[in-house]
Tab-separated table of C-alpha atoms in Angstrom:
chain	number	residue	atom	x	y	z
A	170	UNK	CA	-27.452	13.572	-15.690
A	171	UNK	CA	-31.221	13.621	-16.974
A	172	UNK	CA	-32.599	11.135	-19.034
A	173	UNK	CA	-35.011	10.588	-21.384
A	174	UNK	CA	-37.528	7.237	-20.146
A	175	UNK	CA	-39.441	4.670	-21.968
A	176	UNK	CA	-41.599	2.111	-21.397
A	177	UNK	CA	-41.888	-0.925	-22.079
A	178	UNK	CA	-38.450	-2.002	-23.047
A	179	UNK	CA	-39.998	-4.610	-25.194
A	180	UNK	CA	-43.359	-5.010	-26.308
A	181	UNK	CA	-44.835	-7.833	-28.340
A	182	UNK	CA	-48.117	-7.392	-30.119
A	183	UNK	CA	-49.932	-9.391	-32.882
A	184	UNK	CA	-50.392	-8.047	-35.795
A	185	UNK	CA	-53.601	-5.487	-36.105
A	186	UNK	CA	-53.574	-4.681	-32.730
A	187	UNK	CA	-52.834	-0.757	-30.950
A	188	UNK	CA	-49.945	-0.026	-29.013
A	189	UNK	CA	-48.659	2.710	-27.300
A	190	UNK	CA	-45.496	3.656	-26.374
A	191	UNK	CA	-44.038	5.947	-23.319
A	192	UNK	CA	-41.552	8.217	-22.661
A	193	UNK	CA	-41.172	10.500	-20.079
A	194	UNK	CA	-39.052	13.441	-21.653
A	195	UNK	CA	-36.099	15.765	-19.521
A	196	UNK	CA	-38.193	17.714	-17.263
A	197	UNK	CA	-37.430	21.181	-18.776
A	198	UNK	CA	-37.225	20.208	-22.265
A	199	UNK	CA	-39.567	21.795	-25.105
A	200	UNK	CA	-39.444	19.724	-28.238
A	201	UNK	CA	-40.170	16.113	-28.754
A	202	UNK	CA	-39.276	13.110	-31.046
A	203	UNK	CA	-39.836	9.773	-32.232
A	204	UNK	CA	-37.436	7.909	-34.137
A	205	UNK	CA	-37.204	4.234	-35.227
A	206	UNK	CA	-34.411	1.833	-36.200
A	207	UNK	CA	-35.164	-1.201	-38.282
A	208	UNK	CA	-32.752	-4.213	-37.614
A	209	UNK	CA	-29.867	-3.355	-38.885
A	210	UNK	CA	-31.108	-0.116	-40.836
A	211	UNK	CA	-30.363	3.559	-40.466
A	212	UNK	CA	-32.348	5.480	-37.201
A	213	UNK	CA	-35.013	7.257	-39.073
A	214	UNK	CA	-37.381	10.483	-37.982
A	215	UNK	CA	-41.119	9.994	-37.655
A	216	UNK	CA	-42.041	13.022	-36.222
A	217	UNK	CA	-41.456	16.100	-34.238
A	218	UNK	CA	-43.738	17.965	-31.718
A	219	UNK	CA	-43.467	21.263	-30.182
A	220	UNK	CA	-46.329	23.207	-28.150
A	221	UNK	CA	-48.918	20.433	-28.395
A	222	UNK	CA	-49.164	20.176	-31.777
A	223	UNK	CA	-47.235	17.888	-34.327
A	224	UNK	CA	-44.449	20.543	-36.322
A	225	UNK	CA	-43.162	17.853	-38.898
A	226	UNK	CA	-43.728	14.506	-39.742
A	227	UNK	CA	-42.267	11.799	-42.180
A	228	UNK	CA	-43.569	9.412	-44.652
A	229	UNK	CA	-43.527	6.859	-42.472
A	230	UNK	CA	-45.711	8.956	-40.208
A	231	UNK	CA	-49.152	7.866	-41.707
A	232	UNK	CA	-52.446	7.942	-40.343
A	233	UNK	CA	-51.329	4.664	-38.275
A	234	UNK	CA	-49.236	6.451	-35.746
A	235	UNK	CA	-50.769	9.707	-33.758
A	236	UNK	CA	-48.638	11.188	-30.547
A	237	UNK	CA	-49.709	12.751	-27.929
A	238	UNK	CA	-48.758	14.822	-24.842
A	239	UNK	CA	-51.693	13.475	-22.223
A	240	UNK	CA	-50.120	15.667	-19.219
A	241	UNK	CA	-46.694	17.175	-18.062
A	242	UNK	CA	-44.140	14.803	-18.075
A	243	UNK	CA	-45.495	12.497	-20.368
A	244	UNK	CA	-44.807	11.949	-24.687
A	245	UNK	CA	-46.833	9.189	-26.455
A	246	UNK	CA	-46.677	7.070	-30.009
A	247	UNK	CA	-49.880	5.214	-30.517
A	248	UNK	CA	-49.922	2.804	-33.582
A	249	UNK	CA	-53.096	2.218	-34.285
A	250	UNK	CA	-52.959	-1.055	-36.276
A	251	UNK	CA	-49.702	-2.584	-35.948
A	252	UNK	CA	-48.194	-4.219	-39.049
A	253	UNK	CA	-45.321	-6.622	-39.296
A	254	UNK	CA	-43.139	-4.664	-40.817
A	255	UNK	CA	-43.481	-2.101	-37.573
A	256	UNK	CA	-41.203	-4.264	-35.964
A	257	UNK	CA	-38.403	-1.743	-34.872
A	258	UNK	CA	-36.754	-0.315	-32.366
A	259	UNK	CA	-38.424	3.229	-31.418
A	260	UNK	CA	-36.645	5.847	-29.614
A	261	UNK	CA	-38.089	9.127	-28.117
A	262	UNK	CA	-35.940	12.168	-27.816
A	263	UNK	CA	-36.065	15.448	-26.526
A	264	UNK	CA	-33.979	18.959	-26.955
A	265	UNK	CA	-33.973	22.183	-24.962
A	266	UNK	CA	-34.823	24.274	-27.909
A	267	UNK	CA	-34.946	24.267	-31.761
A	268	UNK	CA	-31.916	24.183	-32.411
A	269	UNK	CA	-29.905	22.536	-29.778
A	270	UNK	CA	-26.554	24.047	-28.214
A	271	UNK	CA	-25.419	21.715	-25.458
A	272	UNK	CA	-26.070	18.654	-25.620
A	273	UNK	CA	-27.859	17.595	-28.637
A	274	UNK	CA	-30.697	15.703	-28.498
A	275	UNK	CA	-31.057	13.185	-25.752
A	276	UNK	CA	-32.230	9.995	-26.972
A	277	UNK	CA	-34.187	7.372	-24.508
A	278	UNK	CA	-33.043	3.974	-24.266
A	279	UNK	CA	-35.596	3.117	-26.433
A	280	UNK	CA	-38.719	0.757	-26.972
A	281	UNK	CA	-38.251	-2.644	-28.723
A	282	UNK	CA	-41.325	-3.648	-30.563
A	283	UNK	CA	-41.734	-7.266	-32.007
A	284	UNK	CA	-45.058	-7.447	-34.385
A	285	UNK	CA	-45.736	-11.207	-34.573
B	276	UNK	CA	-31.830	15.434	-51.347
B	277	UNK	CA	-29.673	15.692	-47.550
B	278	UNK	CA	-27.600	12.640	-47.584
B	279	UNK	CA	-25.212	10.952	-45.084
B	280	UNK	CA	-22.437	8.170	-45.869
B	281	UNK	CA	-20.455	7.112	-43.281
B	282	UNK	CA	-16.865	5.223	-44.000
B	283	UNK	CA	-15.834	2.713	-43.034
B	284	UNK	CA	-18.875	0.452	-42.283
B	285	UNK	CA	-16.605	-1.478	-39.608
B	286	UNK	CA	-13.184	-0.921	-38.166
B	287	UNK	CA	-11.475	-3.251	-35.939
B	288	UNK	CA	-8.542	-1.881	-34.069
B	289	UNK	CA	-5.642	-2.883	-31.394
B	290	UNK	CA	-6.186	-0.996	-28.284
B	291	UNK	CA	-4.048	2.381	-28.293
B	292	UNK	CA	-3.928	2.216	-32.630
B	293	UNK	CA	-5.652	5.963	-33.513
B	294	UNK	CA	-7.638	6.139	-36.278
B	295	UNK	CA	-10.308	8.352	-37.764
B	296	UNK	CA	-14.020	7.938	-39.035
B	297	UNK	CA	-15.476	9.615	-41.938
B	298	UNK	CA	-19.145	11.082	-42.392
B	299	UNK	CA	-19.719	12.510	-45.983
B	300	UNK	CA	-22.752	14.937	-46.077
B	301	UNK	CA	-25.383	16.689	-48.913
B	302	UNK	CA	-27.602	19.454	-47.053
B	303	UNK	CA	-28.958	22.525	-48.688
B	304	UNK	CA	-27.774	24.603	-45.442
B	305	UNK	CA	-26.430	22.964	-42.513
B	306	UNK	CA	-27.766	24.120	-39.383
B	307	UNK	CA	-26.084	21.324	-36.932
B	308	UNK	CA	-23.512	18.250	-37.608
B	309	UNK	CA	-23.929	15.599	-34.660
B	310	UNK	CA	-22.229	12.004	-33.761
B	311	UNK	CA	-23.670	9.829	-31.486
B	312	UNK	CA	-22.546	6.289	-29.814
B	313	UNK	CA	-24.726	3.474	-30.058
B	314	UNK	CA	-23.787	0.176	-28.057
B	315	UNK	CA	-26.230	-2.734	-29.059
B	316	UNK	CA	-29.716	-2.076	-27.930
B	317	UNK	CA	-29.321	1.169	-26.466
B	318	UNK	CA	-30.655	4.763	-27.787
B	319	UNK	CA	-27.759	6.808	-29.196
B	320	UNK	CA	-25.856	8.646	-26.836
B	321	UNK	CA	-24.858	12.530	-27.622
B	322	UNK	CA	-20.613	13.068	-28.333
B	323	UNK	CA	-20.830	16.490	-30.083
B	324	UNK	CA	-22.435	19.080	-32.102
B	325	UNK	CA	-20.452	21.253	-34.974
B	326	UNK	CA	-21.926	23.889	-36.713
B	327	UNK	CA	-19.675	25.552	-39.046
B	328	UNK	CA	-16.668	24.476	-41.204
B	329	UNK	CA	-13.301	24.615	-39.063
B	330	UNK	CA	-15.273	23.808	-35.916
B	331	UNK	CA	-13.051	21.145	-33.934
B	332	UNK	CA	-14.360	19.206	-30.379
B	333	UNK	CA	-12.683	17.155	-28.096
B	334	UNK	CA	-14.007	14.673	-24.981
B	335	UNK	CA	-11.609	12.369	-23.579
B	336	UNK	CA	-10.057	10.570	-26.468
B	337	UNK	CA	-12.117	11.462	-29.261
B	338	UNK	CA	-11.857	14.667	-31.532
B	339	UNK	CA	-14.696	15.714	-33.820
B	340	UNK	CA	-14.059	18.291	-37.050
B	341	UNK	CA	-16.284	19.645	-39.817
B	342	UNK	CA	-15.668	20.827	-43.127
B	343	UNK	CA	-17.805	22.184	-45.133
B	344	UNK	CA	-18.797	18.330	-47.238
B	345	UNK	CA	-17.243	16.036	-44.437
B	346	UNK	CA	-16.437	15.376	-40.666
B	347	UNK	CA	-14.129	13.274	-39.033
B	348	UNK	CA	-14.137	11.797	-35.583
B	349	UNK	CA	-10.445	10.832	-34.519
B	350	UNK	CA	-9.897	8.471	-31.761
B	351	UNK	CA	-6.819	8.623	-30.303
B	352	UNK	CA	-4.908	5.614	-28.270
B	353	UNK	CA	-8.962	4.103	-27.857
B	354	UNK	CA	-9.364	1.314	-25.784
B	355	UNK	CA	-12.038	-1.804	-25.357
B	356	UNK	CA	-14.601	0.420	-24.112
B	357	UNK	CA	-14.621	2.699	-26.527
B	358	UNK	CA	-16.179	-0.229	-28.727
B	359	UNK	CA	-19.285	0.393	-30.170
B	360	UNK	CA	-21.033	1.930	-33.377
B	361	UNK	CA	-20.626	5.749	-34.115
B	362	UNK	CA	-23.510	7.828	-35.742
B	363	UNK	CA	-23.455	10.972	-37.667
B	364	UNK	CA	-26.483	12.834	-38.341
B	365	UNK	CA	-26.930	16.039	-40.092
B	366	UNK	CA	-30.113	18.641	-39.772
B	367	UNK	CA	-30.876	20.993	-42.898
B	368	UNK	CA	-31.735	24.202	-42.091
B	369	UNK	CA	-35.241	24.136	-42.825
B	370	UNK	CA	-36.161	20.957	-40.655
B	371	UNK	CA	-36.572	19.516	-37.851
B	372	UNK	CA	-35.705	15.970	-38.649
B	373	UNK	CA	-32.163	14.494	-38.025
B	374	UNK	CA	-30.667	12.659	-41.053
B	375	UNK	CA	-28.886	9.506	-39.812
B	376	UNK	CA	-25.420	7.598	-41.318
B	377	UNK	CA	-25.782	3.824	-41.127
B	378	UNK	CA	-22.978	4.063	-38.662
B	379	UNK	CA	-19.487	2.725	-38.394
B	380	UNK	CA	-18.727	-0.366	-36.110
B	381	UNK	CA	-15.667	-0.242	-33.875
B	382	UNK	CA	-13.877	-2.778	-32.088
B	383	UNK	CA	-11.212	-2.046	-30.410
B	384	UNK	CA	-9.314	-5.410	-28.613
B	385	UNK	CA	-6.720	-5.312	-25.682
């Protein structure tokens, strides 16, 4: 069954300083996400991306965080200026179209970042 | 304002004891109901998608329904690996974004 990948697993960074996330989307899909899930908290949307260009994003979406679809296979989230309270788990997903008929959206395993 | 509430927050059961979990919604138009299984540290993992009130899924021992302010996911005779926590999320119409439940946690012991 296809999967959605990210790397790292876990990343630790000290506060202030950039890090980017990967995750290498089902070959064939069209529409990206990030999500993120505070310890303990609800999964929340950050944004959504379709056709190289961002097509929604949250509040928590500010100009900290940028994505970006460098080549063909591959989905980033950059934070630009990581703050402690970025410590989540962040998890990419994709879908086959808008709205999805099969299977939903397929979530990665997800990225663990600790901000110390 | 689309809201999710998800009941109970935790739910222990004997293995084989059916039982069913609730997820309240508030959309303006509902364009897709999902549930997802989370075990700890892992991404969600896609059980079903409903899409209109009376819509009913099945897969293995679990059943999904939607009305049109609620769904239920019934699990019937579960066992220890069916442990873990259960998501809803709802999308509006008019979005992309899913709107996430804080979940209910399931045990289920031999």
């Amino acid at each position: 069954e296809p999967e959605v990948t990210q790397t790292p697993s876990h990343q630790v960074t000290q506060m202030g300083q950039e890090v980017i996330l990967r995750c290498v989307p089902i070959s064939n899909h069209l529409y990206f996400y990030w999500y993120r899930q505070i310890l303990g908290q609800k999964v929340e949307f950050l944004v959504s991306f379709y056709n190289n260009e961002i097509s929604e994003k949250s509040e928590i979406f500010d100009d900290q965080f940028s994505v970006e679809r460098p080549d063909g296979s591959n989905f980033t989230l950059k934070i630009r200026s990581t703050k402690l309270e970025d410590s989540a788990m962040y998890f990419c997903a994709s879908t086959e179209g808008e709205v999805p008929r099969n299977y939903g959206y397929t979530f990665g395993s997800g990225t663990r970042l600790t901000v110390v | 304002e689309d809201q999710v509430t998800q009941s109970p927050e935790a739910l222990r059961l004997q293995e084989g004891e059916s039982s069913s979990l609730n997820c309240s919604y508030t959309v303006s138009g509902l364009r897709g109901l999902f549930w997802y299984r989370q075990d700890p540290g892992k991404g969600p993992e896609f059980l079903f998608t409903l899409y209109s009130a009376g819509e009913e899924k099945e897969k293995e021992r679990l059943k999904a329904t939607l009305t049109k302010k609620e769904s239920f996911l019934h699990i019937t005779a579960p066992k220890p690996e069916d442990s873990a926590t259960y998501l809803c999320a709802v999308q509006d119409h008019n979005t992309d974004k899913l709107i996430f439940g804080t979940g209910t946690r399931l045990q289920v012991f031999p």
